Amino acid sequence: MKQNRQIINEGQRIQSIDSLRGLAILGIFLVNMPDFHSPFLHINPLEWWRDNPDRIIYILVDLFAQASFYPMFAFLFGFGAVILAERVQSRNQSFPLVFSRRLVVLLVIGCVHAFLIWHGDILINYALFGFFFLLFYKMSGVTLLWLGSLLFAIPALLFSLLMMLLYLTIPDEAVIVTNFEMVKASIEAYQSGTFMEIFQQRFEEWYMVNNLGNGIILFFSIFPLFLIGAGFAKLKWLEEPTHNQRKLTIIAVVSFIIGGLLKASPYIVDYNYFTASLQDMIGGPVLSIFYLTTITVLLQNKFIAKILSPLANVGRLSMSNYLLQSIIGTLLFYSYGFGLYDKISFTAGVMLVVVIYFIQLLFSNIWLRYYRMGPVEYVWRFATYGTRPKLKK
C-alpha cells in the first residue's frame, strides 16, 4: 500500500511540477522578449515606450512577469534536485557525484547559450550556484525553508535599504536613465554587425550583469530559492496538495498581497532604483510563490487540470524550449537572421511571444507522442550518466 501511494504521489508531482515549469517558460519568454528585440538592458523602459498600447502592455508584463518567473525556475530547480537525490539514493548511487556531473554539463550548455546565442542566460548561474546546494541538501525541509527565507530576505532588505538611503539623500542618483551610448552600440551590433561584433557585444552585456559585484547579488537572488524549493519538496507540500491545501492557500494569499504591493511600488510611489529594487529583488520572488501555490491548488480541479495540461508538455521539454526561444529570438532580430532588432514595438514583441509559445505547445505535444524526453534533455541525461537513455516510446 505504501509503495502504491508513493507511485501515485510521484505521478501527481510530475503533472503539477511540469505544469509549473511550462508556465515558467512562458513567463521567462515574456520577460526575455524585450531584450531580444531592443536595448532593454540600457534603457528606462517607461521613457522608451511612452505611447499606448506599448506603455500599458509593458506595465502589465512588468507587474505580473518581470522578476517572478526566473525565481520560479530557481524554486523548481531546488525542488527537482531533492527528487533527483531521492531517486539516486534509492539506487545506491552517490547524489553528490551524479549531481556534480549534471551541473558540469549544465555549465557547458549555459556557456554555449550565453556566448554563442544570447547574453541573458540563466543556466551558468544555476550550474555554479548548484554546487553550493550540495552543502545543504541533507537538511530537513523546515530548516531549508527557514534558511532559504533568511538568505533571501536579509540581503534583499539590506540592499533595498541602501537604495532607499540613496533615494532620500541623493535623489538624482536614484533616477533610472537611458544610457544612449550603450543603446547605440547594441543597435549597431545586433542590427547590422558581423557575427564577431555581435559576439563582442553579447559578451560585454553578459559581463555587465554577471560580473563579481552583481554575481553576489545574483547569488542571494537565486540560491535561496533553491533551498526554499528543496524545503517544499522534502515537506511534500506540492506533492500532497489536498493534505496541505489550507497551508498553501494561506501562503498564496499572503504572498499575493506582499508581492503585489511591492511589484506595484514603482507605479504607486516613483520609478527609481529604490522602488525597482523592492519590485525585482523582493516583490518578484514573493509573487512567484503565489503563482506556485495557486496553480498547485487549482490543479486539484479536474477541469482546470485538463485546460492546463498542455503546459506540462512544455515543462517536460523545458530546457529544449528555453533554448529554442533564444535561438528563434536571436534569428528574428540579429543581423545574421532577419535583422529586425529595434524595428518592432513592445506590443508586437508580446504578440510574437503568444504565437511562438503556442507553436511550442503544439510541437511539445507532438514530440512527446513519439519520444520520452526533449533533445537537449536527452543530451543532458546521456552526458550526466554516460549511458544512452531510451528516447523513443
Short mmCIF file of C-alpha atoms in Angstrom, two decimals:
data_model
loop_
_atom_site.label_atom_id
_atom_site.label_comp_id
_atom_site.label_asym_id
_atom_site.label_seq_id
_atom_site.Cartn_x
_atom_site.Cartn_y
_atom_site.Cartn_z
CA MET A 1 0.00 0.00 0.00
CA LYS A 2 2.81 2.37 0.90
CA GLN A 3 4.57 1.62 -2.38
CA ASN A 4 1.40 2.32 -4.40
CA ARG A 5 0.89 5.62 -2.57
CA GLN A 6 4.43 6.67 -3.42
CA ILE A 7 3.88 5.85 -7.09
CA ILE A 8 0.62 7.82 -7.21
CA ASN A 9 2.18 10.81 -5.49
CA GLU A 10 5.10 10.73 -7.89
CA GLY A 11 2.72 10.84 -10.85
CA GLN A 12 0.84 13.76 -9.36
CA ARG A 13 4.10 15.55 -8.67
CA ILE A 14 5.27 15.19 -12.25
CA GLN A 15 2.00 16.59 -13.60
CA SER A 16 1.90 19.63 -11.30
CA ILE A 17 5.61 20.39 -11.38
CA ASP A 18 5.81 20.09 -15.15
CA SER A 19 2.79 22.40 -15.49
CA LEU A 20 4.51 24.94 -13.27
CA ARG A 21 7.69 24.57 -15.29
CA GLY A 22 5.74 25.12 -18.51
CA LEU A 23 4.20 28.29 -17.03
CA ALA A 24 7.66 29.49 -16.01
CA ILE A 25 8.89 29.02 -19.59
CA LEU A 26 6.07 31.27 -20.81
CA GLY A 27 6.78 33.94 -18.19
CA ILE A 28 10.51 33.87 -18.89
CA PHE A 29 9.83 34.30 -22.62
CA LEU A 30 7.65 37.35 -21.94
CA VAL A 31 10.43 38.90 -19.87
CA ASN A 32 13.21 37.97 -22.32
CA MET A 33 11.46 39.15 -25.48
CA PRO A 34 12.17 42.92 -25.00
CA ASP A 35 15.84 42.06 -24.59
CA PHE A 36 15.79 40.08 -27.84
CA HIS A 37 14.43 42.96 -29.94
CA SER A 38 15.57 46.15 -28.11
CA PRO A 39 18.44 47.52 -25.99
CA PHE A 40 16.38 46.78 -22.87
CA LEU A 41 19.43 46.44 -20.64
CA HIS A 42 20.38 50.10 -21.18
CA ILE A 43 17.07 51.97 -21.14
CA ASN A 44 14.43 53.43 -18.86
CA PRO A 45 11.51 51.42 -20.29
CA LEU A 46 8.84 53.91 -19.18
CA GLU A 47 10.61 56.60 -21.21
CA TRP A 48 11.44 54.28 -24.10
CA TRP A 49 7.86 53.02 -24.52
CA ARG A 50 5.82 56.15 -23.86
CA ASP A 51 2.92 55.61 -26.23
CA ASN A 52 -0.06 53.30 -25.75
CA PRO A 53 -0.55 50.41 -26.09
CA ASP A 54 3.19 49.74 -25.63
CA ARG A 55 3.31 51.53 -22.29
CA ILE A 56 0.24 49.77 -20.89
CA ILE A 57 1.35 46.32 -22.02
CA TYR A 58 4.86 46.94 -20.71
CA ILE A 59 3.46 47.84 -17.28
CA LEU A 60 1.32 44.68 -17.26
CA VAL A 61 4.30 42.48 -18.14
CA ASP A 62 6.39 44.33 -15.56
CA LEU A 63 3.79 43.78 -12.83
CA PHE A 64 2.91 40.16 -13.49
CA ALA A 65 6.01 38.62 -15.11
CA GLN A 66 9.20 40.60 -14.54
CA ALA A 67 11.39 39.07 -11.79
CA SER A 68 8.77 36.42 -10.96
CA PHE A 69 9.45 33.53 -13.32
CA TYR A 70 13.23 33.22 -13.02
CA PRO A 71 12.70 32.76 -9.24
CA MET A 72 10.01 30.18 -10.02
CA PHE A 73 12.51 28.32 -12.18
CA ALA A 74 15.07 28.51 -9.35
CA PHE A 75 12.48 27.14 -6.90
CA LEU A 76 11.72 24.25 -9.26
CA PHE A 77 15.45 23.63 -9.71
CA GLY A 78 15.84 23.09 -5.97
CA PHE A 79 12.63 21.06 -5.84
CA GLY A 80 13.83 18.82 -8.66
CA ALA A 81 17.24 18.38 -7.03
CA VAL A 82 15.63 16.83 -3.95
CA ILE A 83 13.54 14.48 -6.11
CA LEU A 84 16.70 13.52 -8.00
CA ALA A 85 18.54 12.90 -4.72
CA GLU A 86 15.79 10.57 -3.52
CA ARG A 87 15.82 8.59 -6.77
CA VAL A 88 19.62 8.39 -6.99
CA GLN A 89 19.98 7.30 -3.36
CA SER A 90 17.25 4.66 -3.83
CA ARG A 91 19.56 3.11 -6.46
CA ASN A 92 22.50 3.22 -4.02
CA GLN A 93 24.31 5.82 -6.12
CA SER A 94 26.14 8.91 -4.91
CA PHE A 95 23.96 12.00 -5.28
CA PRO A 96 26.90 14.47 -4.98
CA LEU A 97 28.69 12.67 -7.81
CA VAL A 98 25.65 12.44 -10.10
CA PHE A 99 24.53 15.99 -9.34
CA SER A 100 28.03 17.39 -9.91
CA ARG A 101 28.23 15.73 -13.33
CA ARG A 102 24.78 17.10 -14.10
CA LEU A 103 25.89 20.62 -13.13
CA VAL A 104 29.07 20.43 -15.23
CA VAL A 105 27.01 19.51 -18.30
CA LEU A 106 24.56 22.31 -17.48
CA LEU A 107 27.50 24.73 -17.24
CA VAL A 108 28.70 23.73 -20.71
CA ILE A 109 25.20 24.17 -22.17
CA GLY A 110 24.94 27.55 -20.43
CA CYS A 111 28.27 28.75 -21.83
CA VAL A 112 27.21 27.83 -25.36
CA HIS A 113 23.91 29.63 -24.81
CA ALA A 114 25.41 32.76 -23.21
CA PHE A 115 28.35 33.32 -25.54
CA LEU A 116 27.09 31.98 -28.87
CA ILE A 117 23.35 32.66 -28.73
CA TRP A 118 22.11 35.22 -26.16
CA HIS A 119 23.68 37.12 -23.27
CA GLY A 120 20.72 36.72 -20.86
CA ASP A 121 21.49 33.11 -19.99
CA ILE A 122 20.48 31.77 -16.55
CA LEU A 123 21.97 28.29 -16.84
CA ILE A 124 25.55 29.28 -15.95
CA ASN A 125 24.37 30.77 -12.67
CA TYR A 126 22.21 27.76 -11.88
CA ALA A 127 25.13 25.41 -12.56
CA LEU A 128 27.65 27.35 -10.45
CA PHE A 129 25.26 28.03 -7.58
CA GLY A 130 24.09 24.43 -7.72
CA PHE A 131 27.42 23.22 -6.31
CA PHE A 132 26.66 25.10 -3.07
CA PHE A 133 23.42 23.15 -2.84
CA LEU A 134 25.46 20.04 -2.07
CA LEU A 135 26.29 21.57 1.32
CA PHE A 136 22.62 21.82 2.30
CA TYR A 137 20.57 19.07 0.62
CA LYS A 138 20.63 16.73 3.64
CA MET A 139 18.93 19.30 5.89
CA SER A 140 15.31 18.88 6.93
CA GLY A 141 12.53 20.57 4.98
CA VAL A 142 11.78 23.06 7.77
CA THR A 143 15.45 24.01 8.11
CA LEU A 144 15.76 24.51 4.35
CA LEU A 145 12.67 26.75 4.34
CA TRP A 146 13.91 28.92 7.20
CA LEU A 147 17.48 29.13 5.90
CA GLY A 148 16.36 29.89 2.36
CA SER A 149 13.93 32.56 3.57
CA LEU A 150 16.58 34.25 5.72
CA LEU A 151 19.24 34.12 2.98
CA PHE A 152 16.71 35.70 0.64
CA ALA A 153 15.17 38.32 2.95
CA ILE A 154 18.19 39.73 4.79
CA PRO A 155 20.40 40.65 1.76
CA ALA A 156 17.37 41.88 -0.22
CA LEU A 157 16.20 44.12 2.62
CA LEU A 158 19.72 45.46 3.23
CA PHE A 159 20.19 46.26 -0.47
CA SER A 160 16.77 47.91 -0.66
CA LEU A 161 17.64 49.93 2.45
CA LEU A 162 20.80 51.17 0.73
CA MET A 163 18.75 52.12 -2.32
CA MET A 164 16.27 53.95 -0.06
CA LEU A 165 19.11 55.94 1.55
CA LEU A 166 20.42 56.79 -1.91
CA TYR A 167 16.94 57.90 -2.96
CA LEU A 168 16.46 60.05 0.17
CA THR A 169 19.93 61.62 0.27
CA ILE A 170 20.92 61.88 -3.41
CA PRO A 171 17.64 61.57 -5.33
CA ASP A 172 19.25 62.39 -8.69
CA GLU A 173 21.48 59.31 -8.41
CA ALA A 174 18.44 57.09 -7.88
CA VAL A 175 16.88 58.06 -11.20
CA ILE A 176 16.92 55.33 -13.85
CA VAL A 177 18.25 56.87 -17.04
CA THR A 178 18.81 55.60 -20.56
CA ASN A 179 22.45 55.02 -21.49
CA PHE A 180 22.34 56.27 -25.07
CA GLU A 181 25.95 55.31 -25.76
CA MET A 182 25.26 51.67 -24.92
CA VAL A 183 21.92 51.84 -26.76
CA LYS A 184 23.74 52.92 -29.90
CA ALA A 185 26.36 50.18 -29.52
CA SER A 186 23.68 47.50 -29.09
CA ILE A 187 21.66 48.66 -32.10
CA GLU A 188 24.74 48.85 -34.32
CA ALA A 189 25.99 45.40 -33.29
CA TYR A 190 22.77 43.41 -33.31
CA GLN A 191 21.04 45.16 -36.20
CA SER A 192 23.86 45.19 -38.72
CA GLY A 193 27.06 43.88 -37.11
CA THR A 194 29.13 40.86 -38.08
CA PHE A 195 28.95 37.69 -36.01
CA MET A 196 32.19 38.65 -34.21
CA GLU A 197 30.86 42.15 -33.46
CA ILE A 198 27.70 40.58 -32.07
CA PHE A 199 29.82 38.15 -30.04
CA GLN A 200 31.79 41.03 -28.52
CA GLN A 201 28.62 42.98 -27.68
CA ARG A 202 26.97 39.85 -26.29
CA PHE A 203 29.94 39.14 -24.02
CA GLU A 204 30.09 42.75 -22.82
CA GLU A 205 26.41 42.72 -21.91
CA TRP A 206 26.70 39.31 -20.25
CA TYR A 207 29.58 40.63 -18.12
CA MET A 208 27.63 43.77 -17.19
CA VAL A 209 25.09 41.53 -15.46
CA ASN A 210 27.36 38.69 -14.33
CA ASN A 211 30.47 40.46 -13.02
CA LEU A 212 31.70 39.70 -9.49
CA GLY A 213 29.77 42.52 -7.82
CA ASN A 214 26.48 41.64 -9.46
CA GLY A 215 27.28 37.96 -9.03
CA ILE A 216 26.92 38.29 -5.27
CA ILE A 217 23.51 39.92 -5.72
CA LEU A 218 22.53 37.21 -8.20
CA PHE A 219 23.61 34.50 -5.76
CA PHE A 220 21.36 35.81 -2.99
CA SER A 221 18.54 36.27 -5.51
CA ILE A 222 18.73 32.72 -6.87
CA PHE A 223 20.32 30.33 -4.37
CA PRO A 224 17.81 30.92 -1.53
CA LEU A 225 15.04 29.88 -3.94
CA PHE A 226 16.92 26.59 -4.46
CA LEU A 227 16.69 25.98 -0.72
CA ILE A 228 13.04 27.02 -0.46
CA GLY A 229 12.12 24.74 -3.36
CA ALA A 230 14.07 21.91 -1.73
CA GLY A 231 12.22 22.56 1.53
CA PHE A 232 8.84 22.34 -0.22
CA ALA A 233 9.95 19.06 -1.82
CA LYS A 234 11.01 17.49 1.47
CA LEU A 235 7.81 18.57 3.19
CA LYS A 236 5.81 17.33 0.16
CA TRP A 237 3.61 20.44 0.16
CA LEU A 238 3.25 20.37 -3.62
CA GLU A 239 3.16 16.58 -3.93
CA GLU A 240 0.28 16.28 -1.46
CA PRO A 241 -1.74 19.45 -2.10
CA THR A 242 -5.03 18.05 -0.82
CA HIS A 243 -3.46 17.46 2.60
CA ASN A 244 -1.82 20.89 2.58
CA GLN A 245 -4.49 22.95 0.84
CA ARG A 246 -5.15 25.29 3.79
CA LYS A 247 -1.43 25.93 4.24
CA LEU A 248 -0.92 26.52 0.52
CA THR A 249 -3.93 28.85 0.37
CA ILE A 250 -2.62 30.97 3.26
CA ILE A 251 0.81 31.19 1.63
CA ALA A 252 -0.84 32.17 -1.67
CA VAL A 253 -2.90 34.98 -0.11
CA VAL A 254 -0.02 36.42 1.92
CA SER A 255 2.46 36.24 -0.97
CA PHE A 256 -0.05 37.84 -3.35
CA ILE A 257 -0.64 40.81 -1.03
CA ILE A 258 3.03 41.40 -0.19
CA GLY A 259 4.37 40.57 -3.65
CA GLY A 260 1.64 42.52 -5.44
CA LEU A 261 2.20 45.69 -3.39
CA LEU A 262 5.97 45.57 -3.82
CA LYS A 263 5.68 44.85 -7.55
CA ALA A 264 3.40 47.89 -7.90
CA SER A 265 5.62 50.19 -5.82
CA PRO A 266 7.27 51.94 -8.83
CA TYR A 267 3.82 52.93 -10.05
CA ILE A 268 2.45 53.80 -6.61
CA VAL A 269 5.44 55.88 -5.45
CA ASP A 270 8.00 56.66 -8.15
CA TYR A 271 10.03 54.71 -10.70
CA ASN A 272 13.63 54.74 -9.44
CA TYR A 273 16.38 52.39 -8.25
CA PHE A 274 14.83 52.13 -4.77
CA THR A 275 11.37 51.06 -5.88
CA ALA A 276 12.87 48.95 -8.68
CA SER A 277 14.90 47.03 -6.07
CA LEU A 278 11.77 46.47 -3.98
CA GLN A 279 9.95 45.33 -7.10
CA ASP A 280 12.56 42.98 -8.54
CA MET A 281 14.53 41.70 -5.56
CA ILE A 282 11.62 41.13 -3.16
CA GLY A 283 8.27 41.59 -4.91
CA GLY A 284 9.06 39.37 -7.91
CA PRO A 285 10.24 36.29 -5.96
CA VAL A 286 7.41 36.64 -3.42
CA LEU A 287 4.87 36.81 -6.25
CA SER A 288 6.42 33.68 -7.75
CA ILE A 289 5.46 31.81 -4.56
CA PHE A 290 1.89 33.00 -5.14
CA TYR A 291 1.95 31.53 -8.66
CA LEU A 292 3.43 28.24 -7.44
CA THR A 293 0.97 27.68 -4.62
CA THR A 294 -2.09 28.95 -6.50
CA ILE A 295 -1.50 26.82 -9.60
CA THR A 296 -0.85 23.77 -7.41
CA VAL A 297 -4.18 24.25 -5.62
CA LEU A 298 -6.07 24.96 -8.85
CA LEU A 299 -4.69 21.82 -10.49
CA GLN A 300 -6.71 19.76 -8.00
CA ASN A 301 -9.77 20.72 -10.05
CA LYS A 302 -10.04 18.20 -12.92
CA PHE A 303 -11.43 20.76 -15.36
CA ILE A 304 -8.61 23.25 -14.69
CA ALA A 305 -6.04 20.45 -14.78
CA LYS A 306 -7.28 19.44 -18.23
CA ILE A 307 -7.10 23.04 -19.51
CA LEU A 308 -3.56 23.49 -18.17
CA SER A 309 -2.31 20.05 -19.24
CA PRO A 310 -0.55 21.39 -22.37
CA LEU A 311 1.71 23.41 -20.05
CA ALA A 312 3.03 20.14 -18.65
CA ASN A 313 4.23 19.07 -22.11
CA VAL A 314 6.20 22.31 -22.47
CA GLY A 315 7.53 21.77 -18.96
CA ARG A 316 8.75 18.26 -19.75
CA LEU A 317 10.81 19.81 -22.56
CA SER A 318 11.69 22.91 -20.54
CA MET A 319 15.39 23.05 -21.38
CA SER A 320 14.81 22.45 -25.09
CA ASN A 321 12.02 25.03 -25.19
CA TYR A 322 14.03 27.60 -23.24
CA LEU A 323 16.99 27.35 -25.61
CA LEU A 324 14.72 27.25 -28.66
CA GLN A 325 13.18 30.57 -27.61
CA SER A 326 16.63 32.17 -27.58
CA ILE A 327 17.53 30.69 -30.95
CA ILE A 328 14.29 31.92 -32.52
CA GLY A 329 14.55 35.31 -30.82
CA THR A 330 18.09 35.99 -31.99
CA LEU A 331 17.44 34.69 -35.52
CA LEU A 332 14.47 37.04 -35.84
CA PHE A 333 16.26 40.14 -34.61
CA TYR A 334 20.02 39.80 -35.11
CA SER A 335 21.81 40.69 -38.33
CA TYR A 336 22.71 37.08 -39.17
CA GLY A 337 18.97 36.36 -39.22
CA PHE A 338 16.17 38.72 -40.24
CA GLY A 339 17.80 41.81 -38.69
CA LEU A 340 14.64 43.15 -37.01
CA TYR A 341 16.44 44.45 -33.91
CA ASP A 342 14.93 47.77 -32.72
CA LYS A 343 12.38 47.60 -35.53
CA ILE A 344 9.29 46.31 -33.74
CA SER A 345 7.14 47.64 -30.89
CA PHE A 346 6.81 46.19 -27.41
CA THR A 347 3.27 45.13 -28.27
CA ALA A 348 4.45 43.29 -31.37
CA GLY A 349 7.03 41.51 -29.24
CA VAL A 350 4.34 40.27 -26.85
CA MET A 351 2.25 39.08 -29.80
CA LEU A 352 5.28 37.15 -31.06
CA VAL A 353 5.61 35.51 -27.64
CA VAL A 354 1.99 34.34 -27.83
CA VAL A 355 2.42 32.92 -31.34
CA ILE A 356 5.78 31.24 -30.71
CA TYR A 357 4.71 29.78 -27.37
CA PHE A 358 1.53 28.40 -28.95
CA ILE A 359 3.69 26.69 -31.56
CA GLN A 360 5.83 25.30 -28.75
CA LEU A 361 2.70 23.93 -27.07
CA LEU A 362 1.75 22.10 -30.27
CA PHE A 363 5.29 20.94 -31.01
CA SER A 364 5.83 19.66 -27.44
CA ASN A 365 2.58 17.69 -27.57
CA ILE A 366 3.51 16.09 -30.91
CA TRP A 367 7.10 15.39 -29.82
CA LEU A 368 6.01 13.62 -26.63
CA ARG A 369 3.73 11.30 -28.58
CA TYR A 370 6.83 9.65 -30.01
CA TYR A 371 9.68 10.48 -27.62
CA ARG A 372 10.13 10.27 -23.85
CA MET A 373 12.19 13.46 -23.48
CA GLY A 374 13.36 16.51 -25.39
CA PRO A 375 16.55 16.56 -27.49
CA VAL A 376 18.52 18.75 -25.06
CA GLU A 377 17.19 16.75 -22.10
CA TYR A 378 18.41 13.61 -23.85
CA VAL A 379 21.92 15.02 -24.33
CA TRP A 380 21.96 16.30 -20.74
CA ARG A 381 21.00 12.91 -19.34
CA PHE A 382 23.36 10.98 -21.60
CA ALA A 383 26.30 13.24 -20.68
CA THR A 384 25.42 13.00 -16.98
CA TYR A 385 25.13 9.23 -16.65
CA GLY A 386 27.34 8.12 -19.54
CA THR A 387 24.69 5.67 -20.74
CA ARG A 388 22.29 6.20 -23.59
CA PRO A 389 18.76 6.69 -22.20
CA LYS A 390 15.72 5.35 -24.02
CA LEU A 391 14.48 8.18 -26.23
CA LYS A 392 11.61 6.69 -28.19
CA LYS A 393 8.45 5.42 -26.54
#
